[in-house]
Amino acid sequence: MATSSAPAFTFSAPPPTAGGSALGAPGPAFSPLYQQIKGLILQSLQSGEWKPGEAIPSEMDLAARFRVSQGTVRKAIDELAAENLVVRRQGKGTFVATHAEQHVQYRFLKLQPDNGDTQSEGPAERTIIDCKRLRASADVARALSLRSGDPVLQVRRVLAYAGVPTILEELWLPGTPFKGLTAERLSNYNGPMYALFETEFGVRMVRADENIRAVNPDAEQAELLKVTTTAPLLSVERVAYTYNDTPMELRRGLYRTDTHHYRNALS
């Protein structure tokens, strides 16, 4: 999308670790038992045994199911919670994380207003420019682990805050999992896009890799963002993955930097 750029910086969210083989099967000697339990829980999440927003069995029940100690299960769940795959709720249990939850909605949105925070700023005003089915180009196919020419869905939209166009995004999605996705559906859905993918298409994004560059927009991009072609923008290219490191989205965004900044917490 960008016309000129500076060297890129890459941020990668840590992938969920499957933790080796199933319990009782041959596996790497270095794989701790709790990692194997974590892998088994991940298999259940991936298969849809527990849906987003639903409670998973208690640590005691999981310990009995896998024939391990409760402490081993707790350590496995600790890692899943740290990776935002499950959420602990005091006195209620552990639930499969969902992008519909307030604290998860902004997990992949790193653009922050210079004054206040994302939640105080309120939800973005979204305008869908177009949504169409295409054949995957070589670079899109490579990013999504498809073959060139495979069907993909291309979406373009503008996100505005307080009436000011701030983010221009172009997305590519594999055609088969997102069959039936239309511009009308995207426009009518009030929640985050990832929540729509999760609830209506059964695709949950669990991690993402991003590449960031400093760029200037071309004429069309500048018009959509209401800036000049010399305005400094951030170009953020993201590949988002569902379980088992399967790529499900290529997203290229242009971010205005006159009232917002990119914030990434490292640990």
XYZ file of N, CA and C in Angstrom:
801
model
N 0.807 -1.208 0.000
C 0.000 0.000 0.000
C 0.841 1.259 0.000
N 2.036 1.227 0.615
C 2.806 2.443 0.837
C 3.634 2.783 -0.381
N 3.975 4.072 -0.474
C 4.739 4.504 -1.630
C 6.212 4.655 -1.327
N 6.573 5.013 -0.108
C 7.980 5.105 0.263
C 8.115 4.677 1.704
N 9.283 4.170 2.061
C 9.373 3.587 3.396
C 10.776 3.639 3.939
N 10.845 3.517 5.276
C 12.097 3.401 6.001
C 12.255 1.959 6.449
N 13.435 1.577 7.017
C 13.625 0.193 7.449
C 12.543 -0.257 8.413
N 12.187 -1.530 8.351
C 11.090 -2.064 9.160
C 11.587 -2.547 10.506
N 10.696 -2.500 11.502
C 10.918 -3.090 12.805
C 9.855 -4.145 12.998
N 10.214 -5.296 13.514
C 9.286 -6.410 13.624
C 8.971 -6.701 15.074
N 7.666 -6.863 15.385
C 7.214 -7.291 16.692
C 6.478 -8.602 16.501
N 6.690 -9.548 17.366
C 6.010 -10.829 17.261
C 5.437 -11.210 18.603
N 4.100 -11.416 18.632
C 3.493 -11.910 19.864
C 3.877 -13.366 20.044
N 4.168 -13.840 21.272
C 4.611 -15.212 21.464
C 3.536 -16.201 21.089
N 3.902 -17.242 20.314
C 2.912 -18.217 19.890
C 2.537 -19.141 21.021
N 1.306 -19.674 21.015
C 0.967 -20.689 21.978
C 1.797 -21.937 21.734
N 2.305 -22.538 22.801
C 3.187 -23.689 22.683
C 2.389 -24.955 22.897
N 2.401 -25.799 21.910
C 1.620 -27.025 22.014
C 2.156 -27.953 23.080
N 3.448 -27.858 23.382
C 3.984 -28.586 24.516
C 4.280 -30.037 24.247
N 4.563 -30.422 23.015
C 5.002 -31.779 22.778
C 3.851 -32.733 22.544
N 4.096 -34.006 22.822
C 3.142 -35.041 22.467
C 2.075 -35.194 23.530
N 1.022 -35.933 23.182
C -0.032 -36.225 24.138
C 0.509 -37.081 25.261
N -0.169 -36.996 26.378
C 0.276 -37.717 27.567
C 0.377 -39.200 27.264
N 1.506 -39.792 27.623
C 1.693 -41.214 27.439
C 2.314 -41.573 26.106
N 2.363 -40.637 25.162
C 2.963 -40.915 23.856
C 4.415 -40.484 23.875
N 5.254 -41.076 23.026
C 6.665 -40.674 22.996
C 6.775 -39.202 22.633
N 7.646 -38.489 23.286
C 7.825 -37.071 23.007
C 9.205 -36.640 23.417
N 9.561 -35.393 23.162
C 10.887 -34.903 23.523
C 11.123 -35.005 25.016
N 12.295 -35.408 25.402
C 12.609 -35.592 26.819
C 12.552 -34.282 27.582
N 12.757 -33.151 26.872
C 12.791 -31.861 27.547
C 11.401 -31.275 27.774
N 10.336 -31.917 27.268
C 8.990 -31.365 27.399
C 8.431 -31.655 28.783
N 8.280 -30.617 29.634
C 7.746 -30.847 30.987
C 6.306 -31.347 30.916
N 5.868 -31.988 31.971
C 4.525 -32.558 32.007
C 3.456 -31.483 31.836
N 3.647 -30.315 32.468
C 2.626 -29.278 32.360
C 2.499 -28.774 30.913
N 3.622 -28.821 30.153
C 3.560 -28.425 28.750
C 2.739 -29.431 27.950
N 2.846 -30.704 28.297
C 2.032 -31.714 27.619
C 0.554 -31.509 27.927
N 0.239 -31.154 29.173
C -1.145 -30.882 29.544
C -1.639 -29.632 28.818
N -0.791 -28.635 28.735
C -1.148 -27.419 28.005
C -1.476 -27.760 26.546
N -0.679 -28.636 25.951
C -0.926 -29.055 24.579
C -2.264 -29.760 24.424
N -2.631 -30.579 25.387
C -3.911 -31.285 25.328
C -5.080 -30.311 25.476
N -4.923 -29.322 26.358
C -5.972 -28.305 26.506
C -6.101 -27.507 25.221
N -4.967 -27.172 24.603
C -4.993 -26.449 23.326
C -5.719 -27.254 22.249
N -5.510 -28.575 22.242
C -6.211 -29.415 21.274
C -7.720 -29.303 21.451
N -8.172 -29.260 22.707
C -9.605 -29.134 22.972
C -10.123 -27.762 22.555
N -9.313 -26.725 22.766
C -9.709 -25.391 22.324
C -9.815 -25.342 20.801
N -8.827 -25.919 20.133
C -8.797 -25.896 18.669
C -9.957 -26.686 18.081
N -10.315 -27.794 18.702
C -11.396 -28.636 18.175
C -12.767 -28.054 18.466
N -12.823 -27.024 19.333
C -14.102 -26.410 19.655
C -14.845 -27.107 20.765
N -14.169 -27.962 21.525
C -14.824 -28.614 22.661
C -15.360 -27.570 23.641
N -14.578 -26.507 23.840
C -15.018 -25.371 24.664
C -14.995 -24.137 23.775
N -16.126 -23.502 23.624
C -16.269 -22.350 22.730
C -15.806 -21.061 23.419
N -15.455 -20.031 22.633
C -15.106 -18.739 23.221
C -16.211 -18.232 24.150
N -15.795 -17.805 25.341
C -16.745 -17.322 26.337
C -17.244 -18.394 27.276
N -17.057 -19.667 26.934
C -17.517 -20.757 27.788
C -16.478 -21.090 28.848
N -16.949 -21.645 29.970
C -16.049 -22.099 31.031
C -15.426 -23.433 30.635
N -14.150 -23.597 30.947
C -13.517 -24.901 30.779
C -13.673 -25.658 32.099
N -13.454 -26.954 32.117
C -13.571 -27.694 33.374
C -12.633 -27.149 34.444
N -12.965 -27.418 35.702
C -12.140 -26.952 36.813
C -10.782 -27.638 36.794
N -9.829 -27.043 37.521
C -8.506 -27.644 37.605
C -8.591 -29.061 38.169
N -9.488 -29.266 39.123
C -9.651 -30.607 39.711
C -10.157 -31.599 38.669
N -11.151 -31.162 37.878
C -11.706 -32.055 36.853
C -10.673 -32.354 35.766
N -9.908 -31.342 35.366
C -8.879 -31.557 34.348
C -7.770 -32.461 34.885
N -7.429 -32.295 36.161
C -6.411 -33.159 36.763
C -6.868 -34.615 36.742
N -8.157 -34.845 37.038
C -8.683 -36.213 37.004
C -8.724 -36.731 35.571
N -9.085 -35.871 34.637
C -9.181 -36.273 33.230
C -7.828 -36.692 32.678
N -6.782 -35.938 33.007
C -5.457 -36.215 32.463
C -4.590 -37.039 33.399
N -5.118 -37.340 34.591
C -4.409 -38.170 35.587
C -3.079 -37.555 35.997
N -3.149 -36.270 36.321
C -1.981 -35.550 36.807
C -2.404 -34.750 38.041
N -1.441 -34.087 38.657
C -1.758 -33.298 39.840
C -2.464 -32.004 39.455
N -3.176 -31.439 40.423
C -3.861 -30.171 40.194
C -2.847 -29.054 39.945
N -1.689 -29.149 40.602
C -0.647 -28.147 40.406
C -0.119 -28.142 38.982
N -0.023 -29.311 38.365
C 0.430 -29.394 36.979
C -0.573 -28.722 36.046
N -1.851 -28.979 36.289
C -2.897 -28.341 35.488
C -2.867 -26.830 35.684
N -2.675 -26.408 36.945
C -2.666 -24.970 37.229
C -1.546 -24.274 36.460
N -0.378 -24.898 36.400
C 0.749 -24.293 35.694
C 0.463 -24.205 34.202
N -0.186 -25.210 33.643
C -0.550 -25.179 32.226
C -1.536 -24.049 31.949
N -2.518 -23.899 32.830
C -3.527 -22.854 32.645
C -2.919 -21.483 32.862
N -1.932 -21.383 33.776
C -1.237 -20.106 33.974
C -0.651 -19.610 32.656
N -0.021 -20.510 31.897
C 0.589 -20.111 30.627
C -0.477 -19.736 29.595
N -1.556 -20.495 29.565
C -2.635 -20.186 28.617
C -3.262 -18.836 28.939
N -3.368 -18.516 30.229
C -3.914 -17.219 30.630
C -2.951 -16.092 30.261
N -1.647 -16.335 30.426
C -0.645 -15.322 30.079
C -0.653 -15.039 28.576
N -1.047 -16.031 27.785
C -1.100 -15.871 26.333
C -2.481 -15.423 25.853
N -3.359 -15.055 26.809
C -4.693 -14.530 26.488
C -5.581 -15.553 25.789
N -5.320 -16.825 26.001
C -6.169 -17.857 25.418
C -7.308 -18.244 26.351
N -7.094 -18.100 27.653
C -8.151 -18.301 28.634
C -8.115 -17.132 29.618
N -9.220 -16.949 30.332
C -9.344 -15.852 31.292
C -9.830 -16.415 32.615
N -9.106 -16.104 33.684
C -9.540 -16.517 35.022
C -10.469 -15.453 35.602
N -11.579 -15.893 36.208
C -12.494 -14.974 36.878
C -12.663 -15.426 38.312
N -12.317 -14.532 39.214
C -12.315 -14.867 40.630
C -13.675 -15.410 41.070
N -13.648 -16.594 41.654
C -14.860 -17.190 42.187
C -15.775 -17.810 41.155
N -15.414 -17.709 39.861
C -16.285 -18.233 38.809
C -15.637 -19.342 37.995
N -14.316 -19.317 37.880
C -13.635 -20.341 37.114
C -12.791 -19.756 35.996
N -12.435 -20.607 35.039
C -11.598 -20.210 33.907
C -12.410 -20.340 32.628
N -12.341 -19.312 31.776
C -13.172 -19.251 30.587
C -12.290 -19.096 29.340
N -12.783 -19.613 28.229
C -12.097 -19.414 26.951
C -12.187 -17.932 26.603
N -11.051 -17.318 26.335
C -11.034 -15.892 26.018
C -11.788 -15.648 24.711
N -12.395 -14.487 24.619
C -13.129 -14.116 23.419
C -12.825 -12.676 23.063
N -12.779 -12.376 21.769
C -12.506 -11.017 21.315
C -13.676 -10.075 21.593
N -14.802 -10.621 22.059
C -15.930 -9.771 22.421
C -15.717 -9.113 23.778
N -14.793 -9.644 24.581
C -14.545 -9.075 25.901
C -13.779 -7.766 25.778
N -14.093 -6.824 26.673
C -13.524 -5.487 26.599
C -11.998 -5.512 26.635
N -11.419 -6.301 27.556
C -9.954 -6.252 27.718
C -9.223 -6.970 26.594
N -9.944 -7.776 25.803
C -9.320 -8.485 24.689
C -9.482 -7.709 23.385
N -10.495 -6.845 23.318
C -10.801 -6.153 22.070
C -9.608 -5.376 21.525
N -8.786 -4.825 22.422
C -7.684 -3.976 21.990
C -6.341 -4.710 22.007
N -6.409 -6.040 22.102
C -5.158 -6.791 22.215
C -4.249 -6.568 21.012
N -4.827 -6.520 19.801
C -4.024 -6.370 18.598
C -4.030 -4.945 18.060
N -4.760 -4.045 18.726
C -4.772 -2.659 18.289
C -3.816 -1.869 19.164
N -2.663 -1.519 18.614
C -1.609 -0.871 19.395
C -1.588 0.644 19.217
N -2.487 1.171 18.403
C -2.514 2.615 18.196
C -3.241 3.283 19.359
N -2.560 4.197 20.028
C -3.109 4.861 21.200
C -3.240 6.361 20.939
N -4.308 6.990 21.464
C -4.418 8.443 21.335
C -3.370 9.138 22.206
N -2.886 10.279 21.763
C -1.900 11.016 22.546
C -2.487 11.503 23.867
N -3.789 11.767 23.883
C -4.466 12.193 25.113
C -5.459 11.119 25.529
N -5.236 10.503 26.687
C -6.124 9.450 27.161
C -5.700 8.089 26.657
N -6.631 7.117 26.717
C -6.327 5.767 26.242
C -7.408 5.323 25.265
N -7.226 4.123 24.719
C -8.127 3.637 23.674
C -9.561 3.514 24.180
N -9.732 3.003 25.402
C -11.079 2.801 25.918
C -11.778 4.129 26.184
N -11.044 5.133 26.673
C -11.660 6.436 26.918
C -12.002 7.127 25.597
N -11.256 6.801 24.548
C -11.502 7.392 23.237
C -12.800 6.883 22.626
N -13.183 5.679 23.030
C -14.417 5.108 22.493
C -14.178 4.344 21.214
N -15.199 3.628 20.749
C -15.045 2.813 19.538
C -14.866 3.671 18.292
N -14.186 3.108 17.328
C -13.955 3.817 16.074
C -15.221 3.817 15.221
N -15.359 4.861 14.409
C -16.403 4.899 13.386
C -15.832 4.189 12.159
N -16.514 3.129 11.720
C -15.966 2.288 10.660
C -16.700 2.496 9.343
N -15.932 2.666 8.288
C -16.504 2.800 6.942
C -15.893 1.728 6.048
N -16.724 0.826 5.542
C -16.253 -0.213 4.627
C -16.197 0.381 3.226
N -15.026 0.414 2.647
C -14.866 0.943 1.290
C -15.312 -0.100 0.270
N -14.810 -1.308 0.416
C -15.254 -2.401 -0.447
C -14.908 -3.731 0.189
N -15.572 -4.762 -0.295
C -15.360 -6.139 0.165
C -15.607 -7.025 -1.047
N -14.555 -7.646 -1.554
C -14.710 -8.410 -2.795
C -13.864 -9.672 -2.783
N -14.302 -10.615 -3.591
C -13.584 -11.881 -3.721
C -12.638 -11.808 -4.914
N -11.394 -12.241 -4.660
C -10.356 -12.179 -5.669
C -9.588 -13.497 -5.687
N -8.647 -13.591 -6.608
C -7.689 -14.689 -6.619
C -6.415 -14.210 -5.936
N -5.852 -15.030 -5.103
C -4.692 -14.626 -4.305
C -3.479 -14.365 -5.186
N -2.862 -13.194 -4.999
C -1.582 -12.909 -5.648
C -0.503 -13.730 -4.954
N 0.695 -13.719 -5.500
C 1.776 -14.545 -4.943
C 2.109 -14.142 -3.511
N 2.186 -12.824 -3.228
C 2.570 -12.405 -1.885
C 1.471 -12.663 -0.869
N 0.201 -12.490 -1.260
C -0.913 -12.785 -0.350
C -0.986 -14.290 -0.090
N -0.828 -15.082 -1.150
C -0.859 -16.541 -0.993
C 0.253 -17.013 -0.066
N 1.427 -16.429 -0.206
C 2.553 -16.810 0.648
C 2.262 -16.491 2.109
N 1.705 -15.320 2.386
C 1.427 -14.911 3.756
C 0.358 -15.782 4.402
N -0.612 -16.250 3.596
C -1.727 -17.030 4.131
C -1.558 -18.533 3.923
N -0.379 -18.944 3.481
C -0.099 -20.374 3.228
C -1.114 -20.962 2.234
N -1.405 -20.185 1.189
C -2.281 -20.642 0.127
C -1.481 -20.824 -1.150
N -2.156 -21.235 -2.213
C -1.533 -21.280 -3.526
C -1.949 -20.049 -4.309
N -1.071 -19.562 -5.164
C -1.420 -18.425 -6.013
C -2.675 -18.756 -6.806
N -3.618 -17.834 -6.804
C -4.871 -18.058 -7.509
C -5.987 -18.616 -6.660
N -5.677 -19.055 -5.419
C -6.729 -19.521 -4.519
C -7.669 -18.353 -4.193
N -8.944 -18.641 -3.904
C -9.879 -17.557 -3.594
C -9.559 -16.893 -2.254
N -9.589 -15.573 -2.237
C -9.407 -14.803 -1.013
C -10.447 -13.687 -0.994
N -10.677 -13.162 0.181
C -11.572 -12.030 0.362
C -10.726 -10.812 0.687
N -10.943 -9.723 -0.047
C -10.229 -8.469 0.214
C -11.213 -7.454 0.779
N -10.828 -6.858 1.912
C -11.665 -5.851 2.574
C -10.835 -4.583 2.734
N -11.434 -3.436 2.412
C -10.799 -2.152 2.702
C -11.750 -1.337 3.567
N -11.198 -0.708 4.600
C -12.041 0.104 5.474
C -11.230 1.248 6.073
N -11.952 2.274 6.533
C -11.350 3.411 7.233
C -11.923 3.462 8.638
N -11.055 3.638 9.627
C -11.472 3.824 11.012
C -11.243 5.283 11.385
N -12.278 5.914 11.916
C -12.192 7.326 12.293
C -12.481 7.475 13.776
N -11.796 8.412 14.413
C -12.040 8.750 15.811
C -12.435 10.218 15.881
N -13.569 10.484 16.541
C -14.098 11.842 16.644
C -14.231 12.478 15.265
N -14.613 11.661 14.291
C -14.830 12.164 12.943
C -13.573 12.332 12.108
N -12.418 11.997 12.672
C -11.149 12.172 11.958
C -10.659 10.818 11.434
N -10.577 10.612 10.111
C -10.045 9.347 9.580
C -8.624 9.122 10.099
N -8.407 7.981 10.747
C -7.136 7.749 11.438
C -6.409 6.508 10.934
N -7.151 5.475 10.549
C -6.545 4.218 10.107
C -7.184 3.797 8.782
N -6.363 3.478 7.811
C -6.817 2.887 6.555
C -6.293 1.457 6.519
N -7.204 0.493 6.404
C -6.808 -0.910 6.450
C -7.218 -1.647 5.182
N -6.349 -2.579 4.796
C -6.626 -3.490 3.692
C -6.371 -4.891 4.216
N -7.381 -5.755 4.128
C -7.292 -7.104 4.679
C -7.484 -8.133 3.582
N -6.778 -9.256 3.738
C -6.996 -10.421 2.889
C -7.276 -11.614 3.796
N -8.341 -12.330 3.481
C -8.764 -13.495 4.259
C -8.909 -14.689 3.327
N -8.541 -15.901 3.776
C -8.765 -17.078 2.926
C -10.247 -17.244 2.626
N -10.568 -17.546 1.382
C -11.952 -17.542 0.943
C -12.839 -18.574 1.606
N -12.345 -19.799 1.787
C -13.206 -20.873 2.280
C -13.702 -20.651 3.703
N -12.840 -20.338 4.684
C -13.346 -20.157 6.055
C -14.291 -18.968 6.201
N -14.174 -17.984 5.304
C -14.968 -16.766 5.434
C -16.029 -16.652 4.335
N -16.481 -17.793 3.846
C -17.542 -17.796 2.855
C -18.798 -17.153 3.451
N -19.369 -16.205 2.732
C -20.571 -15.528 3.220
C -20.307 -14.179 3.858
N -19.035 -13.817 4.023
C -18.711 -12.506 4.573
C -18.907 -11.444 3.499
N -19.683 -10.411 3.814
C -19.982 -9.356 2.854
C -19.748 -7.992 3.488
N -19.727 -6.958 2.644
C -19.576 -5.594 3.152
C -20.745 -5.237 4.053
N -21.930 -5.685 3.694
C -23.115 -5.392 4.512
C -22.993 -6.009 5.898
N -22.506 -7.243 5.940
C -22.334 -7.929 7.230
C -21.310 -7.212 8.091
N -20.232 -6.788 7.472
C -19.200 -6.060 8.204
C -19.728 -4.727 8.711
N -20.499 -4.033 7.902
C -21.020 -2.723 8.281
C -22.041 -2.825 9.402
N -22.830 -3.892 9.394
C -23.910 -4.030 10.372
C -23.450 -4.594 11.707
N -22.245 -5.133 11.755
C -21.757 -5.726 13.009
C -21.155 -4.631 13.878
N -21.631 -4.521 15.111
C -21.211 -3.421 15.982
C -19.939 -3.698 16.784
N -19.577 -4.962 16.929
C -18.412 -5.294 17.740
C -17.126 -5.300 16.932
N -16.023 -5.716 17.568
C -14.739 -5.798 16.873
C -14.786 -6.832 15.741
N -14.007 -6.606 14.708
C -13.995 -7.504 13.557
C -13.589 -8.919 13.973
N -12.607 -9.043 14.874
C -12.176 -10.379 15.298
C -13.275 -11.108 16.061
N -14.149 -10.357 16.745
C -15.285 -10.991 17.420
C -16.271 -11.532 16.391
N -16.448 -10.806 15.284
C -17.300 -11.291 14.197
C -16.735 -12.584 13.614
N -15.427 -12.595 13.354
C -14.795 -13.802 12.819
C -15.019 -14.985 13.762
N -14.941 -14.705 15.044
C -15.033 -15.740 16.075
C -16.451 -16.294 16.199
N -17.436 -15.396 16.295
C -18.805 -15.823 16.573
C -19.532 -16.349 15.336
N -19.249 -15.785 14.170
C -20.015 -16.161 12.983
C -19.273 -17.089 12.028
N -17.945 -17.158 12.153
C -17.182 -18.004 11.242
C -16.311 -19.029 11.959
N -16.340 -19.001 13.290
C -15.602 -19.995 14.064
C -14.099 -19.883 13.949
N -13.597 -18.685 13.611
C -12.153 -18.463 13.472
C -11.703 -17.517 14.579
N -10.839 -18.003 15.454
C -10.362 -17.173 16.556
C -8.896 -16.850 16.363
N -8.573 -15.570 16.298
C -7.184 -15.145 16.170
C -6.522 -15.209 17.545
N -5.398 -15.927 17.624
C -4.756 -16.098 18.925
C -3.394 -15.416 19.025
N -2.792 -15.097 17.893
C -1.522 -14.369 17.928
C -1.314 -13.672 16.592
N -0.340 -12.760 16.557
C -0.084 -12.026 15.314
C 1.380 -11.635 15.238
N 1.895 -11.572 14.029
C 3.213 -11.015 13.745
C 3.019 -9.712 12.988
N 3.818 -8.704 13.313
C 3.685 -7.416 12.650
C 5.029 -6.905 12.168
N 4.999 -6.221 11.028
C 6.139 -5.468 10.520
C 5.713 -4.012 10.396
N 6.548 -3.106 10.879
C 6.190 -1.689 10.931
C 7.209 -0.871 10.158
N 6.704 0.046 9.332
C 7.562 0.951 8.573
C 7.014 2.377 8.671
N 7.906 3.338 8.507
C 7.506 4.739 8.364
C 7.338 5.022 6.877
N 6.185 5.599 6.484
C 5.892 5.783 5.063
C 5.198 7.115 4.813
N 5.112 7.466 3.536
C 4.225 8.526 3.062
C 3.130 7.864 2.233
N 1.906 8.400 2.259
C 0.824 7.786 1.486
C 0.883 8.172 0.017
N 0.247 7.348 -0.808
C 0.061 7.771 -2.191
C -1.177 8.675 -2.253
N -1.553 9.128 -3.424
C -2.631 10.119 -3.551
C -3.974 9.572 -3.057
N -4.300 8.330 -3.416
C -5.585 7.756 -2.993
C -5.624 7.560 -1.482
N -4.525 7.058 -0.925
C -4.471 6.851 0.530
C -4.576 8.178 1.280
N -3.894 9.195 0.759
C -3.940 10.513 1.391
C -5.354 11.079 1.372
N -6.064 10.870 0.282
C -7.436 11.379 0.185
C -8.347 10.686 1.195
N -8.202 9.368 1.338
C -9.047 8.618 2.270
C -8.771 8.995 3.723
N -7.511 9.332 4.037
C -7.145 9.698 5.403
C -7.171 11.208 5.640
N -7.504 11.959 4.606
C -7.581 13.423 4.717
C -6.253 14.036 5.162
N -5.165 13.570 4.543
C -3.840 14.118 4.833
C -3.159 14.429 3.500
N -1.992 15.057 3.573
C -1.208 15.305 2.367
C -0.341 14.096 2.059
N 0.198 14.054 0.856
C 1.052 12.930 0.472
C 2.420 12.985 1.156
N 2.697 14.058 1.890
C 3.952 14.150 2.645
C 3.747 13.859 4.135
N 2.529 13.515 4.533
C 2.247 13.248 5.951
C 2.973 11.989 6.405
N 3.579 12.014 7.618
C 4.240 10.809 8.140
C 3.209 9.811 8.666
N 3.239 8.610 8.132
C 2.318 7.559 8.550
C 3.104 6.329 8.975
N 2.458 5.489 9.771
C 3.011 4.173 10.065
C 2.304 3.144 9.188
N 3.079 2.321 8.525
C 2.537 1.196 7.780
C 2.751 -0.060 8.622
N 1.649 -0.703 9.001
C 1.708 -1.890 9.856
C 1.164 -3.078 9.077
N 2.021 -4.039 8.801
C 1.586 -5.264 8.119
C 1.514 -6.381 9.148
N 0.344 -6.987 9.254
C 0.106 -8.004 10.279
C -0.361 -9.303 9.636
N 0.179 -10.409 10.098
C -0.377 -11.727 9.787
C -0.901 -12.289 11.102
N -2.205 -12.565 11.149
C -2.831 -13.092 12.359
C -3.099 -14.580 12.186
N -2.907 -15.311 13.278
C -2.982 -16.775 13.251
C -4.059 -17.279 14.201
N -4.687 -18.372 13.810
C -5.540 -19.095 14.725
C -4.718 -20.212 15.363
N -5.367 -21.146 16.010
C -4.651 -22.242 16.657
C -3.781 -23.009 15.648
N -2.765 -23.658 16.176
C -1.872 -24.483 15.370
C -1.096 -23.662 14.356
N -0.903 -22.348 14.663
C -0.115 -21.456 13.806
C -0.618 -21.421 12.364
N -1.926 -21.455 12.193
C -2.522 -21.379 10.867
C -2.843 -19.921 10.535
N -2.217 -19.344 9.509
C -2.499 -17.932 9.177
C -3.909 -17.772 8.630
N -4.625 -16.772 9.142
C -6.017 -16.550 8.747
C -6.285 -15.128 8.269
N -5.296 -14.255 8.381
C -5.524 -12.884 7.945
C -4.201 -12.204 7.633
N -4.156 -11.517 6.507
C -3.086 -10.581 6.193
C -3.718 -9.197 6.220
N -3.189 -8.317 7.061
C -3.767 -6.974 7.220
C -2.666 -5.940 7.043
N -2.914 -4.986 6.171
C -1.978 -3.889 5.973
C -2.692 -2.591 6.325
N -2.169 -1.894 7.316
C -2.812 -0.683 7.787
C -1.889 0.521 7.684
N -2.484 1.671 7.399
C -1.772 2.941 7.450
C -2.347 3.743 8.613
N -1.467 4.169 9.541
C -1.884 4.861 10.747
C -1.415 6.316 10.725
N -2.340 7.238 10.968
C -1.943 8.631 11.163
C -1.228 8.777 12.495
N -0.241 9.673 12.516
C 0.564 9.834 13.736
C 0.501 11.255 14.298
N -0.415 12.087 13.772
C -0.481 13.458 14.287
C -1.221 13.540 15.622
N -2.148 12.589 15.882
C -2.872 12.596 17.157
C -2.769 11.260 17.883
N -2.096 10.288 17.278
C -1.975 8.952 17.866
C -0.525 8.476 17.779
N -0.220 7.466 18.585
C 1.114 6.850 18.556
C 0.953 5.349 18.719
N 1.963 4.612 18.266
C 1.948 3.151 18.362
C 2.614 2.757 19.680
N 1.916 1.955 20.484
C 2.436 1.545 21.786
C 2.457 0.028 21.869
N 3.611 -0.518 22.234
C 3.754 -1.956 22.370
C 4.425 -2.261 23.703
N 3.741 -3.019 24.549
C 4.304 -3.399 25.853
C 5.136 -4.658 25.674
N 6.401 -4.593 26.053
C 7.326 -5.720 25.906
C 7.548 -6.372 27.273
N 7.649 -7.681 27.270
C 7.923 -8.388 28.525
C 8.794 -9.588 28.255
